[in-house]
Amino acid sequence: MTILIIAEHDNKSLKEITLNTMTAATQIGGDIDVLVAGENCGSAADAAAAITGVRRVLVADHACYNGQLAENMAALIETLASDYSHIMAPTTTSGKNILPRLAATLDTSYFSDIISVESADTFKRTIYAGNAIETVQTADSIKVMTVRGTAFDLSETNGSATIEALSTVTDLGLSSFVNEELAESERPELTSANIVISGGRGMQNGENFSILEKVADKLGAAVGASRAAVDAGFVPNDMQVGQTGKIVAPDLYIAVGISGAIQHLAGMKDSKVIVAINKDPDAPIFSVADYGLVADLFDAVPELEQAL
Amino acid sequence: MKILVSVKRVIDYNVKVRVKADQSSVDLTNVKMSMNPFCEIAVEEAIRLKEKGVADEVVVVTVGSKACQETLRTALALGADRAIQVEAEDGLDSLSVAKLLAAVAKEENADLVVMGKQSIDSDNNQTGQMLAALLDYPQATFASEVVIENGEAQVTRETDAGLQTLAVTLPAVITTDLRLNEPRFASLPNIMKAKRKPLEVKTVSDLGVEVGCNVSIVSVSAPAERAAGIKVGSVAELVEKLKNEAKVIS
């Protein structure tokens, strides 16, 4: 088995979810290489070389990999693919963008968002918004997949892999990066936070999210949202937790003013402890909450902040 | 220009699914089916591009059994001009679907393919990317804004970190995020009119595509049930429980 992991990074630093992906790769076993493709991505490559168990870090540093355009990235990975039995990336918008394209180029199947490695050719993943778990087996020679970060522990980072620069440039000129609007936040990243507090339609407007932020500050938590809150324009989409947003599994998830629709539960029901604060005692969220408080959130949340 | 939109018939998003006792699949008998929500957004976007004068024709396509024709009729009622059903078994793997869609896109010589970012049943989020690869087209996935001018599409994409804008040359494949638009409802007169719009049926062999994959589903099981917990009476009690019982805060 020889495995290639596509690193998730922003050129300067390696995203933690790459370390969860490494753990999944380790469970398959064999030699593991990491590809870091970007522009001026030397420090991300250094961080990848420190992941325990990595054999080599391959670095493709060129302007055409800026923004990790799917066309150029898939073409680059295609040039390396014949050396590998498995090609994996974290389940992020970048991984989900690139790897299916790569799989079709290689005429092989792709497994999206795997939650467990059963063996080198058998994996588990969720379907129907997390309401069923499918075990799939493939006879394809190259296995392409993305890995759910919250389903695997972080690997350690005391290694010192060799770093090799790749000279391949695969600029297809089909697409170009125009610009990016990044959401600024001082808080921990939603997908890796130990505590998440989320608001739903019950928050009524965007300003009211400040009461959640005050609690988040006291707990060192990240702030999330349901689709209803995002669609109503209360908060930006990158805060959305659910089937079509981010999947989180923190130690503590506090759902405030969230009814608990199937699509939202898909994104958070693997949290260790779930707390629901809702004034509707019949809200479906109470059927998964370890601790439920039937109360008006505008009284309960400030009171919670005081109590912490 | 001509826009091809692919749509999929899936279990309705409000249905709580049941796994079959033999763990072979999810039970779909007598369950309400609808157009995949992301596909509705794709149809809406194509129709808006037609209303703006950007597109001349919107062709909607699906791969699946005869039952999928009702999904095509829905798209026609929303404003698509004509429909193609590629007759195949339901639940075909995504790479095969992408190969069939690629054959249709080539036959139709479409300038743009618009489709949903993922179907809410298999949750794969892959067919659009695969289709783009097979056609050697650029792709713009998870689109929340599409502007078409001068032979290219400027697409704003929803990413983990915020928003990213790309320019892709046409022809291209665009997959829709929920935030792209608010789909319209079909009016009764439009539903009646849709019954007379052309719907062509093609077979897999017509398209000269070989379907089938190396993947087998070993089992489908229900996830571990989460037991409901307790209701607390006050915020003070909640904080006490979180500290001393669950020990998730200090």
Coordinates of C-alpha atoms in Angstrom, one line a residue:
Chain A
M1 CA 0.0 0.0 0.0
T2 CA 1.3 3.5 -0.9
I3 CA -0.9 6.4 0.1
L4 CA -0.9 10.0 -1.1
I5 CA -2.6 12.6 1.2
I6 CA -3.5 15.9 -0.4
A7 CA -2.7 18.5 2.3
E8 CA -5.3 21.1 3.3
H9 CA -3.5 24.4 3.9
D10 CA -3.5 28.1 3.3
N11 CA 0.1 28.3 2.1
K12 CA 1.3 29.6 5.4
S13 CA 0.0 26.9 7.7
L14 CA -1.3 23.3 7.5
K15 CA -4.9 22.8 8.5
E16 CA -5.4 20.5 11.4
I17 CA -7.8 18.3 9.5
T18 CA -4.8 17.0 7.5
L19 CA -3.7 15.3 10.7
N20 CA -7.1 13.5 11.0
T21 CA -6.7 12.3 7.5
M22 CA -3.2 11.0 8.3
T23 CA -4.7 8.9 11.1
A24 CA -7.2 7.4 8.5
A25 CA -4.2 6.7 6.2
T26 CA -2.3 5.1 9.0
Q27 CA -5.2 2.7 9.6
I28 CA -4.8 1.5 6.0
G29 CA -1.1 1.1 6.5
G30 CA 1.9 1.4 4.1
D31 CA 4.1 4.2 3.0
I32 CA 2.4 7.6 3.2
D33 CA 3.3 10.7 1.2
V34 CA 1.8 14.2 1.5
L35 CA 1.3 16.5 -1.4
V36 CA 1.4 20.3 -0.7
A37 CA 0.4 22.3 -3.7
G38 CA 0.0 26.0 -3.6
E39 CA 1.9 29.3 -4.1
N40 CA 4.7 30.2 -1.7
C41 CA 3.6 27.2 0.4
G42 CA 7.0 26.4 2.0
S43 CA 5.9 26.8 5.6
A44 CA 2.9 24.5 5.0
A45 CA 5.3 21.9 3.5
D46 CA 7.5 22.2 6.6
A47 CA 4.5 21.6 8.8
A48 CA 3.5 18.5 6.7
A49 CA 7.0 17.1 7.0
A50 CA 6.6 17.2 10.8
I51 CA 3.6 14.8 10.7
T52 CA 4.6 11.6 12.4
G53 CA 4.9 8.7 9.9
V54 CA 5.0 10.6 6.7
R55 CA 7.6 9.3 4.3
R56 CA 8.0 12.2 1.8
V57 CA 6.4 15.6 1.3
L58 CA 6.0 16.5 -2.3
V59 CA 5.8 20.2 -2.9
A60 CA 4.3 21.8 -6.0
D61 CA 4.9 25.5 -5.6
H62 CA 3.6 27.6 -8.5
A63 CA 1.2 30.4 -9.2
C64 CA -1.1 28.0 -11.1
Y65 CA -1.9 26.3 -7.8
N66 CA -3.0 29.5 -6.1
G67 CA -6.6 29.0 -4.9
Q68 CA -6.2 25.2 -5.5
L69 CA -8.2 25.3 -8.8
A70 CA -9.7 21.8 -9.3
E71 CA -8.6 21.6 -13.0
N72 CA -4.9 22.2 -12.2
M73 CA -4.9 20.2 -9.0
A74 CA -6.5 17.1 -10.5
A75 CA -4.1 17.3 -13.5
L76 CA -1.2 17.5 -11.1
I77 CA -2.3 14.6 -8.9
E78 CA -3.0 12.5 -12.1
T79 CA 0.7 12.7 -12.9
L80 CA 1.5 11.2 -9.5
A81 CA -1.4 8.7 -9.3
S82 CA 0.2 5.6 -10.8
D83 CA 2.6 5.3 -7.8
Y84 CA -0.3 5.1 -5.3
S85 CA -3.0 2.6 -4.1
H86 CA -4.9 5.3 -2.2
I87 CA -5.3 9.0 -2.7
M88 CA -7.0 10.8 0.2
A89 CA -7.9 14.3 1.2
P90 CA -9.8 15.8 4.1
T91 CA -13.5 16.3 3.6
T92 CA -13.3 20.1 3.0
T93 CA -14.7 22.2 0.2
S94 CA -11.3 21.9 -1.4
G95 CA -11.1 18.1 -1.1
K96 CA -14.7 17.7 -2.3
N97 CA -14.0 19.9 -5.3
I98 CA -10.8 18.2 -6.5
L99 CA -11.0 14.5 -5.7
P100 CA -14.1 13.5 -7.6
R101 CA -12.6 15.2 -10.7
L102 CA -9.4 13.3 -10.2
A103 CA -11.4 10.0 -9.8
A104 CA -13.2 10.4 -13.1
T105 CA -9.9 11.3 -14.8
L106 CA -8.5 8.0 -13.5
D107 CA -11.7 6.2 -14.3
T108 CA -12.0 5.0 -10.7
S109 CA -14.7 5.5 -8.1
Y110 CA -14.6 8.0 -5.3
F111 CA -15.7 7.7 -1.7
S112 CA -17.0 10.8 -0.2
D113 CA -16.5 11.6 3.5
I114 CA -15.5 8.2 4.9
I115 CA -16.1 7.7 8.6
S116 CA -14.2 4.5 9.1
V117 CA -11.5 2.3 7.5
E118 CA -12.6 -1.4 7.7
S119 CA -9.7 -2.6 5.6
A120 CA -7.6 -1.4 2.7
D121 CA -10.6 -1.7 0.3
T122 CA -13.6 -1.4 2.6
F123 CA -14.8 1.8 4.1
K124 CA -17.9 3.2 5.9
R125 CA -19.7 6.4 5.1
T126 CA -23.0 8.0 6.0
I127 CA -25.9 8.5 3.6
Y128 CA -29.3 10.1 3.8
A129 CA -28.2 13.0 6.0
G130 CA -26.4 10.6 8.5
N131 CA -29.5 8.4 8.9
A132 CA -27.9 5.3 7.5
I133 CA -24.3 4.0 7.4
E134 CA -23.2 2.3 4.2
T135 CA -20.2 -0.1 4.1
V136 CA -18.7 -0.1 0.7
Q137 CA -16.0 -2.2 -0.9
T138 CA -14.1 -1.5 -4.1
A139 CA -12.0 -3.6 -6.5
D140 CA -10.5 -0.5 -8.1
S141 CA -6.7 -0.4 -8.1
I142 CA -6.6 3.3 -7.1
K143 CA -8.9 4.2 -4.3
V144 CA -9.8 7.9 -4.1
M145 CA -11.6 9.3 -1.1
T146 CA -12.2 12.2 1.3
V147 CA -12.0 11.6 5.0
R148 CA -14.4 13.1 7.7
G149 CA -12.1 14.9 10.1
T150 CA -14.3 14.4 13.2
A151 CA -14.3 10.6 12.7
F152 CA -10.5 10.2 13.2
D153 CA -8.1 11.4 15.9
L154 CA -5.3 13.8 15.2
S155 CA -2.0 12.2 14.4
E156 CA 1.2 13.4 16.1
T157 CA 3.7 15.8 14.8
N158 CA 7.2 14.9 15.8
G159 CA 8.4 13.5 12.4
S160 CA 10.9 14.8 10.0
A161 CA 10.0 13.6 6.5
T162 CA 12.1 14.5 3.4
I163 CA 10.8 17.3 1.3
E164 CA 10.9 17.0 -2.5
A165 CA 10.1 19.8 -4.9
L166 CA 8.0 18.8 -7.9
S167 CA 8.8 20.5 -11.2
T168 CA 5.6 19.5 -12.9
V169 CA 3.4 22.5 -13.9
T170 CA -0.1 21.7 -14.9
D171 CA -1.7 25.0 -15.9
L172 CA -4.7 24.1 -18.1
G173 CA -5.9 27.7 -18.4
L174 CA -9.5 26.6 -18.0
S175 CA -10.2 28.6 -14.9
S176 CA -8.6 31.4 -12.9
F177 CA -8.8 32.7 -9.4
V178 CA -10.4 36.1 -9.2
N179 CA -10.6 36.8 -5.4
E180 CA -11.5 35.6 -2.0
E181 CA -13.6 36.9 0.9
L182 CA -12.5 35.3 4.1
A183 CA -14.6 35.3 7.2
E184 CA -12.5 36.8 10.0
S185 CA -12.8 35.2 13.4
E186 CA -10.7 35.2 16.6
R187 CA -12.6 32.1 17.8
P188 CA -11.5 28.5 17.2
E189 CA -12.3 26.9 13.9
L190 CA -15.8 25.4 13.9
T191 CA -14.8 21.9 12.7
S192 CA -12.1 21.4 15.4
A193 CA -13.5 23.3 18.4
N194 CA -14.1 21.4 21.6
I195 CA -17.2 23.4 22.3
V196 CA -19.6 24.8 19.8
I197 CA -22.6 27.1 20.5
S198 CA -25.1 27.4 17.6
G199 CA -28.0 29.6 16.9
G200 CA -31.1 29.0 14.7
R201 CA -34.1 30.8 13.5
G202 CA -35.1 31.5 17.1
M203 CA -32.2 34.1 17.3
Q204 CA -34.5 36.4 15.2
N205 CA -31.7 38.5 13.7
G206 CA -28.0 38.7 13.3
E207 CA -27.4 41.2 16.1
N208 CA -28.8 38.8 18.6
F209 CA -25.9 36.3 17.8
S210 CA -23.8 38.6 20.1
I211 CA -25.3 36.9 23.1
L212 CA -24.0 33.6 21.8
E213 CA -20.6 35.2 21.2
K214 CA -20.4 36.3 24.8
V215 CA -21.0 32.7 26.0
A216 CA -18.5 31.4 23.3
D217 CA -15.9 33.8 24.6
K218 CA -16.3 32.5 28.2
L219 CA -16.1 28.9 27.0
G220 CA -13.5 29.3 24.3
A221 CA -16.1 27.9 21.9
A222 CA -16.8 28.3 18.2
V223 CA -20.1 29.8 17.0
G224 CA -22.2 27.9 14.5
A225 CA -25.6 28.3 12.9
S226 CA -28.5 26.3 11.4
R227 CA -29.5 26.6 7.8
A228 CA -32.5 28.6 8.8
A229 CA -30.3 31.3 10.4
V230 CA -28.0 31.3 7.4
D231 CA -30.8 31.5 4.9
A232 CA -32.4 34.3 6.8
G233 CA -29.2 36.2 6.5
F234 CA -28.4 36.4 10.2
V235 CA -24.9 35.0 9.7
P236 CA -22.6 33.9 6.8
N237 CA -22.8 30.5 5.3
D238 CA -19.4 29.3 6.5
M239 CA -21.0 29.1 10.0
Q240 CA -23.6 26.5 8.9
V241 CA -23.6 23.2 10.6
G242 CA -25.5 20.4 8.9
Q243 CA -25.8 18.0 6.0
T244 CA -24.8 20.6 3.5
G245 CA -22.6 22.7 5.8
K246 CA -19.9 21.6 8.2
I247 CA -19.9 18.4 10.2
V248 CA -18.8 18.9 13.8
A249 CA -18.4 16.5 16.7
P250 CA -17.2 18.6 19.7
D251 CA -17.3 17.6 23.4
L252 CA -20.1 20.0 24.0
Y253 CA -22.7 21.3 21.4
I254 CA -25.1 23.9 22.6
A255 CA -28.1 24.4 20.3
V256 CA -30.0 27.6 20.9
G257 CA -33.3 28.3 19.2
I258 CA -32.7 25.4 16.8
S259 CA -35.7 23.0 16.2
G260 CA -33.5 20.1 15.2
A261 CA -34.4 19.3 11.6
I262 CA -32.9 16.2 10.0
Q263 CA -30.5 18.3 8.0
H264 CA -29.1 20.0 11.0
L265 CA -28.8 16.9 13.1
A266 CA -26.7 15.4 10.3
G267 CA -24.0 17.9 11.2
M268 CA -23.8 17.6 14.9
K269 CA -25.4 14.4 16.3
D270 CA -22.0 12.8 17.0
S271 CA -21.2 15.5 19.5
K272 CA -20.3 14.0 22.9
V273 CA -22.8 16.1 24.9
I274 CA -25.7 18.0 23.4
V275 CA -27.5 20.8 25.2
A276 CA -30.7 22.3 23.7
I277 CA -32.2 25.6 24.8
N278 CA -35.6 26.1 23.2
K279 CA -38.9 27.4 24.3
D280 CA -40.8 24.7 22.3
P281 CA -40.9 21.6 24.5
D282 CA -41.8 19.5 21.5
A283 CA -38.9 20.6 19.3
P284 CA -37.1 17.5 17.8
I285 CA -33.8 18.7 19.1
F286 CA -34.8 17.5 22.6
S287 CA -34.9 13.9 21.3
V288 CA -31.1 14.0 20.9
A289 CA -30.2 16.4 23.6
D290 CA -28.5 15.1 26.8
Y291 CA -29.6 18.2 28.7
G292 CA -32.6 20.2 27.6
L293 CA -33.8 23.5 28.9
V294 CA -37.3 24.7 28.0
A295 CA -36.9 28.4 28.2
D296 CA -36.8 31.7 26.3
L297 CA -33.3 31.9 24.9
F298 CA -33.2 35.6 25.5
D299 CA -33.5 35.0 29.2
A300 CA -31.5 31.8 29.4
V301 CA -28.5 32.6 27.3
P302 CA -27.5 35.8 29.2
E303 CA -28.1 33.9 32.4
L304 CA -25.8 31.1 31.2
E305 CA -23.2 33.7 30.4
Q306 CA -23.5 35.1 34.0
A307 CA -23.3 31.6 35.5
L308 CA -20.0 30.7 33.7
Chain B
M1 CA -26.6 29.5 -25.7
K2 CA -28.0 26.1 -24.5
I3 CA -28.0 25.1 -20.9
L4 CA -28.3 21.4 -19.9
V5 CA -29.6 20.8 -16.3
S6 CA -29.4 17.4 -14.7
V7 CA -32.0 16.5 -12.1
K8 CA -32.4 13.6 -9.7
R9 CA -35.5 12.0 -8.1
V10 CA -34.7 11.3 -4.5
I11 CA -36.6 10.6 -1.2
D12 CA -38.3 13.8 0.0
Y13 CA -36.1 15.7 2.3
N14 CA -38.6 15.7 5.1
V15 CA -38.9 11.9 5.2
K16 CA -37.2 10.0 8.1
V17 CA -35.6 7.0 6.3
R18 CA -35.8 3.5 7.5
V19 CA -33.0 0.9 6.9
K20 CA -34.3 -2.5 5.7
A21 CA -34.1 -5.3 8.1
D22 CA -31.8 -7.3 5.9
Q23 CA -29.4 -4.3 5.9
S24 CA -29.3 -4.3 2.0
S25 CA -30.4 -0.7 1.6
V26 CA -32.8 2.0 2.7
D27 CA -36.5 1.1 2.3
L28 CA -37.9 3.3 -0.5
T29 CA -41.3 1.5 -1.0
N30 CA -44.2 3.8 -0.5
V31 CA -42.0 6.7 0.4
K32 CA -42.6 10.2 -0.9
M33 CA -40.1 11.1 -3.6
S34 CA -39.3 14.6 -4.9
M35 CA -36.8 16.5 -7.0
N36 CA -33.5 16.8 -5.1
P37 CA -33.5 20.3 -3.5
F38 CA -30.1 21.2 -5.1
C39 CA -31.4 20.2 -8.5
E40 CA -34.4 22.6 -8.1
I41 CA -32.0 25.4 -7.5
A42 CA -30.1 24.3 -10.7
V43 CA -33.3 24.4 -12.7
E44 CA -34.2 27.8 -11.3
E45 CA -30.8 29.2 -12.2
A46 CA -31.0 28.0 -15.8
I47 CA -34.5 29.5 -16.2
R48 CA -33.4 32.8 -14.7
L49 CA -30.5 32.8 -17.2
K50 CA -33.1 32.3 -20.0
E51 CA -35.3 35.0 -18.6
K52 CA -32.3 37.4 -18.7
G53 CA -31.7 36.5 -22.4
V54 CA -28.4 34.8 -21.6
A55 CA -29.7 31.3 -22.6
D56 CA -32.0 30.4 -25.5
E57 CA -32.8 26.9 -24.5
V58 CA -32.9 24.9 -21.3
V59 CA -32.8 21.1 -21.6
V60 CA -33.3 19.0 -18.5
V61 CA -32.0 15.5 -18.2
T62 CA -32.2 12.7 -15.7
V63 CA -30.8 9.2 -15.5
G64 CA -33.1 6.6 -14.0
S65 CA -36.3 4.5 -14.3
K66 CA -39.6 5.6 -15.8
A67 CA -40.7 7.1 -12.5
C68 CA -38.1 9.8 -13.0
Q69 CA -40.2 11.2 -15.8
E70 CA -42.4 12.9 -13.1
T71 CA -39.2 14.8 -12.0
L72 CA -38.6 15.9 -15.6
R73 CA -42.2 17.1 -15.9
T74 CA -41.7 19.1 -12.7
A75 CA -38.7 20.8 -14.3
L76 CA -40.7 21.4 -17.5
A77 CA -43.4 23.0 -15.4
L78 CA -40.9 25.3 -13.8
G79 CA -39.8 26.5 -17.3
A80 CA -37.4 24.1 -18.9
D81 CA -38.0 23.7 -22.7
R82 CA -37.6 20.0 -23.2
A83 CA -36.5 16.9 -21.3
I84 CA -34.4 13.8 -21.8
Q85 CA -34.7 10.6 -19.7
V86 CA -31.8 8.2 -19.9
E87 CA -33.5 4.9 -19.1
A88 CA -31.4 3.1 -16.5
E89 CA -31.8 1.4 -13.2
D90 CA -32.3 3.8 -10.3
G91 CA -29.3 4.2 -8.0
L92 CA -26.6 3.8 -10.6
D93 CA -23.2 4.8 -9.4
S94 CA -22.1 8.4 -9.9
L95 CA -19.3 7.7 -12.4
S96 CA -21.7 5.9 -14.7
V97 CA -24.2 8.7 -14.3
A98 CA -21.5 11.2 -15.2
K99 CA -20.5 9.2 -18.3
L100 CA -24.1 9.1 -19.4
L101 CA -24.5 12.8 -18.8
A102 CA -21.3 13.5 -20.6
A103 CA -22.6 11.6 -23.7
V104 CA -25.8 13.7 -23.5
A105 CA -23.9 17.0 -23.1
K106 CA -21.8 16.2 -26.2
E107 CA -24.9 15.2 -28.3
E108 CA -26.7 18.3 -27.2
N109 CA -23.6 20.5 -27.6
A110 CA -24.5 22.4 -24.5
D111 CA -22.6 25.5 -23.6
L112 CA -23.2 25.2 -19.9
V113 CA -24.2 22.3 -17.6
V114 CA -25.9 23.3 -14.3
M115 CA -26.5 20.7 -11.6
G116 CA -26.9 20.4 -7.8
K117 CA -23.8 20.1 -5.6
Q118 CA -25.0 16.9 -4.0
S119 CA -28.1 14.7 -3.8
I120 CA -29.6 14.3 -0.4
D121 CA -29.8 10.5 -0.6
S122 CA -26.2 9.4 -1.4
D123 CA -24.6 12.6 -0.1
N124 CA -21.7 12.1 -2.4
N125 CA -21.1 15.5 -3.9
Q126 CA -19.2 14.1 -6.9
T127 CA -21.2 13.8 -10.2
G128 CA -20.7 17.4 -11.3
Q129 CA -16.9 17.3 -10.8
M130 CA -16.8 13.9 -12.5
L131 CA -18.8 15.2 -15.5
A132 CA -16.5 18.2 -15.8
A133 CA -13.5 15.9 -15.8
L134 CA -14.9 13.6 -18.5
L135 CA -15.7 16.6 -20.7
D136 CA -12.5 18.3 -20.0
Y137 CA -14.5 21.4 -19.0
P138 CA -13.7 23.7 -16.1
Q139 CA -15.9 23.4 -13.0
A140 CA -17.3 25.8 -10.6
T141 CA -18.7 23.9 -7.6
F142 CA -20.9 25.1 -4.7
A143 CA -21.9 28.2 -6.6
S144 CA -23.8 31.0 -4.8
E145 CA -23.6 33.5 -7.6
V146 CA -23.2 33.1 -11.4
V147 CA -22.6 35.9 -13.9
I148 CA -22.1 35.0 -17.5
E149 CA -20.5 37.4 -19.9
N150 CA -17.9 37.3 -22.8
G151 CA -17.7 33.6 -23.1
E152 CA -16.9 33.0 -19.5
A153 CA -18.7 32.5 -16.2
Q154 CA -17.7 34.4 -13.0
V155 CA -18.8 32.2 -10.2
T156 CA -18.8 32.9 -6.5
R157 CA -18.3 29.7 -4.5
E158 CA -19.1 28.9 -1.0
T159 CA -15.9 27.6 0.7
D160 CA -15.0 26.6 4.2
A161 CA -13.3 29.9 4.8
G162 CA -15.8 32.2 3.2
L163 CA -16.4 33.0 -0.5
Q164 CA -14.1 32.5 -3.5
T165 CA -14.7 33.9 -6.9
L166 CA -13.4 32.1 -10.0
A167 CA -13.6 32.8 -13.7
V168 CA -14.2 29.7 -15.9
T169 CA -14.2 29.5 -19.6
L170 CA -17.3 28.2 -21.3
P171 CA -18.4 25.4 -21.8
A172 CA -18.3 24.6 -18.1
V173 CA -20.0 22.7 -15.4
I174 CA -21.5 24.6 -12.4
T175 CA -22.9 22.9 -9.3
T176 CA -25.3 24.9 -7.1
D177 CA -25.2 25.6 -3.4
L178 CA -28.4 26.4 -1.5
R179 CA -27.7 30.1 -1.5
L180 CA -27.7 30.5 -5.2
N181 CA -31.4 31.3 -5.5
E182 CA -34.9 30.7 -4.2
P183 CA -36.7 28.2 -6.5
R184 CA -40.1 29.2 -7.8
F185 CA -43.3 27.1 -7.5
A186 CA -44.9 25.6 -10.6
S187 CA -48.3 27.1 -11.3
L188 CA -51.2 24.8 -12.3
P189 CA -51.4 26.2 -15.9
N190 CA -47.6 25.6 -16.2
I191 CA -48.0 22.0 -14.9
M192 CA -50.7 21.5 -17.6
K193 CA -48.5 23.0 -20.3
A194 CA -45.6 20.9 -19.2
K195 CA -47.5 17.7 -20.2
R196 CA -47.2 18.7 -23.8
K197 CA -43.5 19.6 -23.8
P198 CA -41.2 17.2 -25.5
L199 CA -39.7 14.4 -23.4
E200 CA -37.3 12.1 -25.2
V201 CA -36.3 8.7 -23.8
K202 CA -32.8 7.4 -24.6
T203 CA -31.3 4.1 -23.6
V204 CA -27.8 3.5 -22.3
S205 CA -26.9 1.7 -25.5
D206 CA -28.1 4.6 -27.6
L207 CA -25.5 6.7 -25.9
G208 CA -22.8 4.1 -26.3
V209 CA -21.8 4.2 -22.7
E210 CA -20.8 1.2 -20.6
V211 CA -22.1 1.4 -17.1
G212 CA -21.1 -0.6 -14.1
C213 CA -18.5 -0.1 -11.4
N214 CA -16.1 -2.0 -9.1
V215 CA -17.9 -0.9 -6.0
S216 CA -20.2 -3.1 -4.0
I217 CA -22.4 -2.1 -1.0
V218 CA -21.6 -4.6 1.7
S219 CA -24.3 -3.4 4.0
V220 CA -26.5 -0.5 5.0
S221 CA -27.1 -0.1 8.7
A222 CA -28.9 2.3 11.0
P223 CA -26.6 4.6 13.0
A224 CA -26.4 4.1 16.8
E225 CA -29.4 5.6 18.4
R226 CA -28.8 8.5 20.7
A227 CA -30.9 8.2 23.8
A228 CA -32.8 11.3 24.9
G229 CA -31.4 12.8 28.0
I230 CA -33.0 14.8 30.7
K231 CA -34.7 18.2 30.9
V232 CA -33.3 20.5 33.5
G233 CA -35.3 23.1 35.3
S234 CA -33.0 26.1 35.3
V235 CA -29.8 27.5 33.9
A236 CA -28.1 27.0 37.3
E237 CA -29.0 23.3 37.1
L238 CA -27.7 23.1 33.5
V239 CA -24.3 24.6 34.4
E240 CA -24.0 22.3 37.5
K241 CA -24.7 19.2 35.3
L242 CA -22.3 20.3 32.6
K243 CA -19.6 20.8 35.2
N244 CA -20.1 17.9 37.6
E245 CA -22.0 15.2 35.6
A246 CA -20.9 15.6 32.0
K247 CA -17.6 17.3 33.0
V248 CA -17.4 19.1 29.7
I249 CA -16.8 22.6 31.2
S250 CA -14.8 23.5 34.1

